[in-house]
Short mmCIF file of C-alpha atoms in Angstrom, two decimals:
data_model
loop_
_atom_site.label_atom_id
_atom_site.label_comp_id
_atom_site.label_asym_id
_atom_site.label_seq_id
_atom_site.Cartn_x
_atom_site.Cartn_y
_atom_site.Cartn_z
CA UNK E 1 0.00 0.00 0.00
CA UNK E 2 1.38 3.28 -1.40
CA UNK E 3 1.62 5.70 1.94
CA UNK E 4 0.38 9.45 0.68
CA UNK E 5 2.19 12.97 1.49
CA UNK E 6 -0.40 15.00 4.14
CA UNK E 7 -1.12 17.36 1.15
CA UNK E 8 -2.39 14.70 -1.02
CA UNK E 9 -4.75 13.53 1.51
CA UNK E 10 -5.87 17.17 1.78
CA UNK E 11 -6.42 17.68 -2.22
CA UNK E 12 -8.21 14.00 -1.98
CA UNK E 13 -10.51 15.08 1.24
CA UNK E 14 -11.36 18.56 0.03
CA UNK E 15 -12.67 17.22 -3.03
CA UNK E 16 -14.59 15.13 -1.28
CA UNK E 17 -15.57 16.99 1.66
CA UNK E 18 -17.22 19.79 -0.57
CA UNK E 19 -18.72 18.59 -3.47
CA UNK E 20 -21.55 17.08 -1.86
CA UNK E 21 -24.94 18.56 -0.45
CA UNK E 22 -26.92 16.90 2.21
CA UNK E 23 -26.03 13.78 2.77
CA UNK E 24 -23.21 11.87 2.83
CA UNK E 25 -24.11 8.67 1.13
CA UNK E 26 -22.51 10.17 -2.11
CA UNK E 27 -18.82 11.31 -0.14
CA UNK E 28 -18.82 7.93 1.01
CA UNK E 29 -18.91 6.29 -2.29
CA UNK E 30 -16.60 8.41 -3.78
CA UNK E 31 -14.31 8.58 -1.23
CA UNK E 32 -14.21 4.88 -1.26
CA UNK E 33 -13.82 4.90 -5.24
CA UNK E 34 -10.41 7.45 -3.98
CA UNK E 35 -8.86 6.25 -1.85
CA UNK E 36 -9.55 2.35 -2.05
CA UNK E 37 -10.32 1.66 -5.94
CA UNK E 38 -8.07 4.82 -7.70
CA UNK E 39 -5.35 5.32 -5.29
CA UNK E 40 -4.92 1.33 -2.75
CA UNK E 41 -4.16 3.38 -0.34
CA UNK E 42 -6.41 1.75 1.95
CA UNK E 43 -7.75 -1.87 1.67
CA UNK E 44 -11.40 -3.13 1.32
CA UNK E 45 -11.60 -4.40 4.63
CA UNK E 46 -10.22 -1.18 6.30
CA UNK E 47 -12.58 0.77 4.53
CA UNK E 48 -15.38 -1.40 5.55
CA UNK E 49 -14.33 -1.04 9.48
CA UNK E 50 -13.70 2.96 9.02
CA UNK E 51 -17.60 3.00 7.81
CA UNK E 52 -18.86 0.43 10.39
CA UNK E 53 -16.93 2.57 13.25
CA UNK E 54 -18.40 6.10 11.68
CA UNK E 55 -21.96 4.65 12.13
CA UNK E 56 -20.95 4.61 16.31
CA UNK E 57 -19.23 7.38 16.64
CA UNK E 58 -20.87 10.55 18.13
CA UNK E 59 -21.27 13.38 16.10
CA UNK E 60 -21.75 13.28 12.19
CA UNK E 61 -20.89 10.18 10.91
CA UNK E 62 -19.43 11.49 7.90
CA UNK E 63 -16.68 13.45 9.60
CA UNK E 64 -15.86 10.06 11.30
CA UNK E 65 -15.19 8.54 8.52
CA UNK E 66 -12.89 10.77 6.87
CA UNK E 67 -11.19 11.18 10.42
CA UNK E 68 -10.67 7.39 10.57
CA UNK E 69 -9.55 7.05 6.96
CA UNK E 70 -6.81 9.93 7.31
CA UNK E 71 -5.69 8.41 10.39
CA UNK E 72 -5.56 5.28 8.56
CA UNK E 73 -3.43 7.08 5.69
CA UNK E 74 -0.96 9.13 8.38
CA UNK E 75 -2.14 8.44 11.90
CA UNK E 76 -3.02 11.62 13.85
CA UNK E 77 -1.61 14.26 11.14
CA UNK E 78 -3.76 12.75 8.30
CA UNK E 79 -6.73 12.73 10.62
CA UNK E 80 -6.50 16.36 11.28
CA UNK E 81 -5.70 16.78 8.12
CA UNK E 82 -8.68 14.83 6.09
CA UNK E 83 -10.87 16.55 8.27
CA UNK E 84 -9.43 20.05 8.47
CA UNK E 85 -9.37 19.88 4.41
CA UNK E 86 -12.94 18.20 4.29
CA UNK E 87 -14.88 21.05 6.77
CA UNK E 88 -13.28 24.32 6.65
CA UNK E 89 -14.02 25.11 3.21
CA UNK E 90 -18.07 23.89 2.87
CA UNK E 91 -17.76 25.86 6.82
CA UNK E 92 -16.42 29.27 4.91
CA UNK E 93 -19.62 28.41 2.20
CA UNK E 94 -22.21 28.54 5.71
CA UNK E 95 -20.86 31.61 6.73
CA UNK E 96 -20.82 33.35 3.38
CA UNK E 97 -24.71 32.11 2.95
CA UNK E 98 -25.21 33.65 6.46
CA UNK E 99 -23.85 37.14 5.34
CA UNK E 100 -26.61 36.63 2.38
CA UNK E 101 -29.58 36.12 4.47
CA UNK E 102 -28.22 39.08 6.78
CA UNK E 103 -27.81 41.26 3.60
CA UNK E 104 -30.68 40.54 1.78
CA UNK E 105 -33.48 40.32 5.01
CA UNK E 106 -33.92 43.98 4.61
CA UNK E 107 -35.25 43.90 1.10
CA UNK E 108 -38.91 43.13 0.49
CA UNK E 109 -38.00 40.64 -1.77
CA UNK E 110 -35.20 39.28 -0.21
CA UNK E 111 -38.00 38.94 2.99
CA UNK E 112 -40.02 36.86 0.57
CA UNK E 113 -37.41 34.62 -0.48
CA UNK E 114 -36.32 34.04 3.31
CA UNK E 115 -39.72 33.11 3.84
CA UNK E 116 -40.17 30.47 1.00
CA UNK E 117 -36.77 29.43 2.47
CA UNK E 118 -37.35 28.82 5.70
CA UNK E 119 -41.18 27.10 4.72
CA UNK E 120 -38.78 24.51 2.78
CA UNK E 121 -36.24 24.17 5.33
CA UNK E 122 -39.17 23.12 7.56
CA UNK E 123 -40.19 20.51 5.05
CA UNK E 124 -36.52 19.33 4.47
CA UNK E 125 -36.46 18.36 8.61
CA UNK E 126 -39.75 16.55 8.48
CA UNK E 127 -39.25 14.71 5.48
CA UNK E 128 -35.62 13.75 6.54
CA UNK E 129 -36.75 12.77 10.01
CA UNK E 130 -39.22 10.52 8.20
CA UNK E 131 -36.55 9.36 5.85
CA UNK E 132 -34.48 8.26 8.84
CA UNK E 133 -37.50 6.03 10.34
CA UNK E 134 -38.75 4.76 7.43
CA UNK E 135 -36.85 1.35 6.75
CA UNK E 136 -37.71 0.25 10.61
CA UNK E 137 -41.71 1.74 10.23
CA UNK E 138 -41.78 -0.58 6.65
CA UNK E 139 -40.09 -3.57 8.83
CA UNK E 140 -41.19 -5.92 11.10
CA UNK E 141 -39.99 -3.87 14.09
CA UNK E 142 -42.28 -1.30 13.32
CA UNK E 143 -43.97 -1.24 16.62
CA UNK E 144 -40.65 -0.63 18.57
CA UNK E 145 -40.25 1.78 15.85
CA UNK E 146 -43.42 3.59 16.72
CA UNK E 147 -42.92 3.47 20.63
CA UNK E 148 -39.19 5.21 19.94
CA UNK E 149 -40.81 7.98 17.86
CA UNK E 150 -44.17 8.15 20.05
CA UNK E 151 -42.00 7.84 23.27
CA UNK E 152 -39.77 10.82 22.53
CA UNK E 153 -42.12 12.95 21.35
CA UNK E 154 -44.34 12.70 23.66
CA UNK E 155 -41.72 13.29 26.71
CA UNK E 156 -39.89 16.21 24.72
CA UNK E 157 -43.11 17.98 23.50
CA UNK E 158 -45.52 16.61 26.23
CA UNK E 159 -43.50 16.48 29.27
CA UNK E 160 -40.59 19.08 28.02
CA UNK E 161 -37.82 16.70 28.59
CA UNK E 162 -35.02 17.52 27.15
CA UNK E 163 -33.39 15.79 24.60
CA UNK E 164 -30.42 13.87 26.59
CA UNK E 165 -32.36 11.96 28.92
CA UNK E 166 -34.35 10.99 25.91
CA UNK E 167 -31.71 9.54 23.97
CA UNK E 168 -29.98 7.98 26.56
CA UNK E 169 -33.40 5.99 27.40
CA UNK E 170 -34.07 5.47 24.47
CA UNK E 171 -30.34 3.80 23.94
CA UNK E 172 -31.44 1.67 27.15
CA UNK E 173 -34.92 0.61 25.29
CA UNK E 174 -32.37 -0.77 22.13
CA UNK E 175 -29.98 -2.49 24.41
CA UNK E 176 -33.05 -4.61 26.57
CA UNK E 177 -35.23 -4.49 23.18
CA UNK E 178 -33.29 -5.74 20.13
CA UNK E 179 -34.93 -5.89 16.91
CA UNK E 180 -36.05 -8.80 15.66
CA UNK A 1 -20.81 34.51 26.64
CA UNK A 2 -17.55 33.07 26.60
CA UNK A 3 -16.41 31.28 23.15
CA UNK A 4 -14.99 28.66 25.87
CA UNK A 5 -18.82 28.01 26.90
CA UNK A 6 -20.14 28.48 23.76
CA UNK A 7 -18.32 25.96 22.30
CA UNK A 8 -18.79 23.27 25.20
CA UNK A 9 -22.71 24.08 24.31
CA UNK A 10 -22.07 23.43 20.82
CA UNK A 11 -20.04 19.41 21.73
CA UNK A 12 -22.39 18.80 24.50
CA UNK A 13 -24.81 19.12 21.47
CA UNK A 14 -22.89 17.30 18.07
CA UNK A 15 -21.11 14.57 20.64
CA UNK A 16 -24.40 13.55 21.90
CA UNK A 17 -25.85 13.23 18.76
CA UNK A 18 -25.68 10.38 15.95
CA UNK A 19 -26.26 12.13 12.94
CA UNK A 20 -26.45 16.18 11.58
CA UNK A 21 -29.90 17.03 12.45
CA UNK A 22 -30.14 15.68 15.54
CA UNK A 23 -28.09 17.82 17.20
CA UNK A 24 -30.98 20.91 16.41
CA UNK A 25 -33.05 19.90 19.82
CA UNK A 26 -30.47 20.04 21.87
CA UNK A 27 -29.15 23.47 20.46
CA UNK A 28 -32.40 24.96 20.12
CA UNK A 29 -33.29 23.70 24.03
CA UNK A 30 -29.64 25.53 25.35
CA UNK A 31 -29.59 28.44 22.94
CA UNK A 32 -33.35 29.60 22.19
CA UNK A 33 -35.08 28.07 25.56
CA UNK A 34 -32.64 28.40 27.94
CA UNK A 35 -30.07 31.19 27.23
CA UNK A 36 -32.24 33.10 24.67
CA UNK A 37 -28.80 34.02 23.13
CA UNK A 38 -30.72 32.79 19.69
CA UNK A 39 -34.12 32.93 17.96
CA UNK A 40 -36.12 30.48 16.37
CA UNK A 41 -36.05 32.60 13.25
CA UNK A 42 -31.94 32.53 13.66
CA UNK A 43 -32.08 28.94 13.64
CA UNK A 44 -34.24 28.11 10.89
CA UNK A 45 -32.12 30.57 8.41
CA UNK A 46 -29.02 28.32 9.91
CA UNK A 47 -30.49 25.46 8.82
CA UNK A 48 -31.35 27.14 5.53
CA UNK A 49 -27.70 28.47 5.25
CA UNK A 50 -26.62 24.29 6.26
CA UNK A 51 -28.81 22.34 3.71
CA UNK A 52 -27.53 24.87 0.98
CA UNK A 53 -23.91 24.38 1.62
CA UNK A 54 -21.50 21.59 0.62
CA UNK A 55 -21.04 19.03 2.95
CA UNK A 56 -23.44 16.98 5.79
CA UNK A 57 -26.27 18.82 7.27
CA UNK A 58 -24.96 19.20 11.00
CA UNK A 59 -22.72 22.33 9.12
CA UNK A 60 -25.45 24.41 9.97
CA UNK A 61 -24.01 24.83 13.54
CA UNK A 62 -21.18 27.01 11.81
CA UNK A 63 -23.95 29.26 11.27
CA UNK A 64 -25.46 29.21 14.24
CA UNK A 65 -22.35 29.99 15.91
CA UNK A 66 -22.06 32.99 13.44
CA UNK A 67 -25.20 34.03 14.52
CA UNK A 68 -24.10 34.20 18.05
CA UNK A 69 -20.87 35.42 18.11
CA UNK A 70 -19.71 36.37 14.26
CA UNK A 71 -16.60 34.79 12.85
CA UNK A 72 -15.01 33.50 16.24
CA UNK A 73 -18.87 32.08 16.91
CA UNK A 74 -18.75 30.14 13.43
CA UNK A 75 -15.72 29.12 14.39
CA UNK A 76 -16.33 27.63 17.67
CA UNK A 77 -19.24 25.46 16.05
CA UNK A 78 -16.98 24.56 13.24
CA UNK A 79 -14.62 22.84 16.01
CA UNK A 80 -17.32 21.39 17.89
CA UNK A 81 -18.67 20.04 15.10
CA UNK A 82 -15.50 17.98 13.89
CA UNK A 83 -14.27 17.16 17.46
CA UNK A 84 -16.62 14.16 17.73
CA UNK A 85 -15.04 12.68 14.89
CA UNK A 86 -11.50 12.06 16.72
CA UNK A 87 -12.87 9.58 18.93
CA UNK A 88 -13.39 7.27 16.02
CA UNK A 89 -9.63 6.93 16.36
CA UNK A 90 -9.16 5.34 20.00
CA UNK A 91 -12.70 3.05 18.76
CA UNK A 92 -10.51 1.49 15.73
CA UNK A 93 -7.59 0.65 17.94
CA UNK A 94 -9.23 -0.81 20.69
CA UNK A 95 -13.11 -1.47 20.54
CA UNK A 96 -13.10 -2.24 16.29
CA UNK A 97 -14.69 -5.74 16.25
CA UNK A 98 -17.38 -5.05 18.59
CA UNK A 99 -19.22 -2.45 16.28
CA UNK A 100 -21.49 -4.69 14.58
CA UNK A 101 -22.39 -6.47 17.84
CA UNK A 102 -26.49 -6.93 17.21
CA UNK A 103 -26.80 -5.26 20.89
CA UNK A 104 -24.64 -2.56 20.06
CA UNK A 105 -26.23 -2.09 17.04
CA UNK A 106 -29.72 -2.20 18.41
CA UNK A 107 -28.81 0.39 21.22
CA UNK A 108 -27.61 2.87 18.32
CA UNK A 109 -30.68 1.92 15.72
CA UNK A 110 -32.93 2.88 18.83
CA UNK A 111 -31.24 6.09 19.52
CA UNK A 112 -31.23 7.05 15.88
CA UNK A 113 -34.85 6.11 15.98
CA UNK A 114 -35.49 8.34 18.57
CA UNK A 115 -33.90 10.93 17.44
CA UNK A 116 -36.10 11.32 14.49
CA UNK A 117 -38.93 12.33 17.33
CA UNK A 118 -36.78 14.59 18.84
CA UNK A 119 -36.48 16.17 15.31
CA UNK A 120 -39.78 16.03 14.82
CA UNK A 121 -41.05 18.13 17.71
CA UNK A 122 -38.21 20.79 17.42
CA UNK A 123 -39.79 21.46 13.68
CA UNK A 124 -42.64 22.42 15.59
CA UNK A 125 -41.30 25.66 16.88
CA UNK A 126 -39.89 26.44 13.58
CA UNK A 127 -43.03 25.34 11.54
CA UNK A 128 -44.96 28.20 13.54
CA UNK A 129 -42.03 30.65 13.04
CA UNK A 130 -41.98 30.19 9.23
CA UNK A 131 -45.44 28.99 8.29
CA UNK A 132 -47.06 32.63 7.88
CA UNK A 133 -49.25 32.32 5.64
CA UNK A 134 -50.91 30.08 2.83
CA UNK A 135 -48.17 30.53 0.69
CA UNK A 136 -45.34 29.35 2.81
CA UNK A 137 -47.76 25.76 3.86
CA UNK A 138 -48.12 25.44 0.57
CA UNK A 139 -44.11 25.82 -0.03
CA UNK A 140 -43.89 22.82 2.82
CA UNK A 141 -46.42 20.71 1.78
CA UNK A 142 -44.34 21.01 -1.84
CA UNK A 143 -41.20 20.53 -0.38
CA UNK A 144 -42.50 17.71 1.70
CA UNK A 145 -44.05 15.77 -1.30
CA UNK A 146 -40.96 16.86 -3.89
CA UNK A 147 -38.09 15.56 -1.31
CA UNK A 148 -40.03 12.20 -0.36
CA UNK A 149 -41.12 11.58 -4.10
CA UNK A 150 -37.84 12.71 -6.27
CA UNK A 151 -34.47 12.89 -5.46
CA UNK A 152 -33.99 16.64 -5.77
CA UNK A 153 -31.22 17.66 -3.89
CA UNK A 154 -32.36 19.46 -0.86
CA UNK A 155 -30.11 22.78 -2.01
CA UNK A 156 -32.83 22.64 -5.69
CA UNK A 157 -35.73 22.44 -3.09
CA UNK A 158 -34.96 25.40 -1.10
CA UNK A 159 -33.40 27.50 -3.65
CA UNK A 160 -36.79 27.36 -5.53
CA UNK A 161 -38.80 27.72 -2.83
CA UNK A 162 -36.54 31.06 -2.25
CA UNK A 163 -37.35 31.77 -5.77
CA UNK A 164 -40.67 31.08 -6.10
CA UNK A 165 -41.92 33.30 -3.07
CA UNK A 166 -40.04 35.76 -4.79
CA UNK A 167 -41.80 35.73 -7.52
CA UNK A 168 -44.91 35.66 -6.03
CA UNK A 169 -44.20 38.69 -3.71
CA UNK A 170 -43.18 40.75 -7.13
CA UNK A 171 -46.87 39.98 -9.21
CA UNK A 172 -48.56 40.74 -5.99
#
């Protein structure tokens, strides 16, 4: 396996860090096309662990993976590195779309457009919430499905508990209740 | 408020989540509830400013922390926001074969479960923020139907949502 300089892991990650919008199915696959298929600089089956680990790891799973990969490809520096080279950039993009809705608020139009905006933004969070849930709802855990949705709802909007306690019981409901 | 706490606000929120959005409850609890440092308006135009940027959608904290505190803000969330990923590191080196344990992975299924409700009732707040008028529910109900029906990149769905109110304003 060929081991690569710090700055071509940053060209590598930066390409794929910020060519991608919403998810991060699509980074995955092509990081995985460039760093396992193109380049060999990682094998199958450490890919495979790097994406199984990302899935447990706190925080966006995405980042995970490019921090395990880079650390993979140059231990600690190429972590920093792959991440460093896959955030700040797409970070500097959120900022400079923050300056815009500052800048054009004022406007009547630019009011108008926030407004559409925001009325999709809403829709984007409910449909992704529901995209999230919907392999276990259409499977035959479906009612442990609907008791983890029900269940936190109900104590966060109901009971106004706030979110912690809620995800750490319902982390204690998986570990007693497995799915089938 | 210190960037020191601001940023500890920002991890307690991304390291006890398991994916982008479901970090926004726990943010919107601390910073619009709680501290009030933040408005529900603020945080839906982050979210905007998140979903139409490169990258996953927990970047949006970038722009809440611009909100709060300008560049030093943004970049407090930025680092908060890629801190959780270093622990993958210790997990591949000592705890790597466990991951697909059916326990382990039941625990985190649950909690990603879960977390969709949690998402769920913080759009609730935000709903009521942006939902105005008949135009905007008629935007969501769109953008609802477009992004479960298609795959239209999120960025397509709010850009011409943007556009479209626009339009509408200008012929009224």
């Amino acid at each position: 396996m060929d081991r690569p300089s710090l700055r071509q892991i940053g060209n590598i990650f930066f390409r794929v860090g910020n060519v991608t919008f919403g998810s991060g199915a699509a980074s995955t696959v092509l990081l995985r096309e460039e760093i396992v298929e193109n380049r060999g600089w990682l094998g199958k089956h450490q890919f495979a662990l790097c994406y199984a680990l990302a899935r447990v790891t706190p925080g966006t799973n995405l980042y995970a993976l490019f921090s395990a990969s880079g650390w993979y490809l140059r231990g600690w520096p190429g972590a920093i590195v792959a991440l460093v080279a896959a955030s700040l950039p797409a970070s500097m993009v959120v900022i400079l779309l923050t300056l815009g809705y500052l800048a054009i608020y004022t406007s009547r139009l630019g009011q108008a457009a926030v407004v559409g905006a925001m009325a999709a933004v809403v829709g984007t969070i409910i449909a992704g919430a529901w995209q999230l849930i919907q392999p276990d709802v259409l499977s035959r855990n479906w009612f442990r499905t609907l008791v983890l949705v029900a269940g936190s709802m109900i104590l966060s909007m109901g009971f106004g508990v706030s979110p912690i306690p809620v995800v750490g019981l319902a982390a204690l409901t998986g570990f007693f209740w497995q799915d089938s | 408020m210190s960037l020191l706490l601001l940023y500890f606000l920002f991890l307690k929120a991304t390291v006890t989540s398991f994916n982008g959005p479901s970090s926004l409850p726990i943010l919107r609890e601390d910073l619009v509830v709680r501290r009030q440092i933040l408005t529900d308006r603020q945080l839906n135009a982050a979210v905007v400013a998140g979903r139409c940027a490169p990258g996953p959608m927990g970047i949006y904290v970038v722009s809440v922390g611009y909100f709060i505190a300008g560049l030093p803000g943004a970049f407090a969330g930025w680092l908060a926001m890629i801190t959780p990923a270093f622990l993958i590191v210790p997990l591949l080196r000592y705890v790597g074969n466990s991951a697909e344990h059916p326990r382990v992975r039941s625990t985190l299924q649950a909690v990603v479960i879960a977390s969709a409700g949690l998402i769920l009732g913080s759009a609730k707040p935000l709903a009521i923020d942006a939902i105005s008028g008949l135009l905007p529910l008629g935007i969501l109900i769109g953008s609802i139907a477009l992004l479960l029906t298609t795959k239209i990149e999120t960025v397509w769905v709010i850009g011409g949502a943007a556009i479209f109110a626009c339009l509408v304003k200008a012929a009224s």
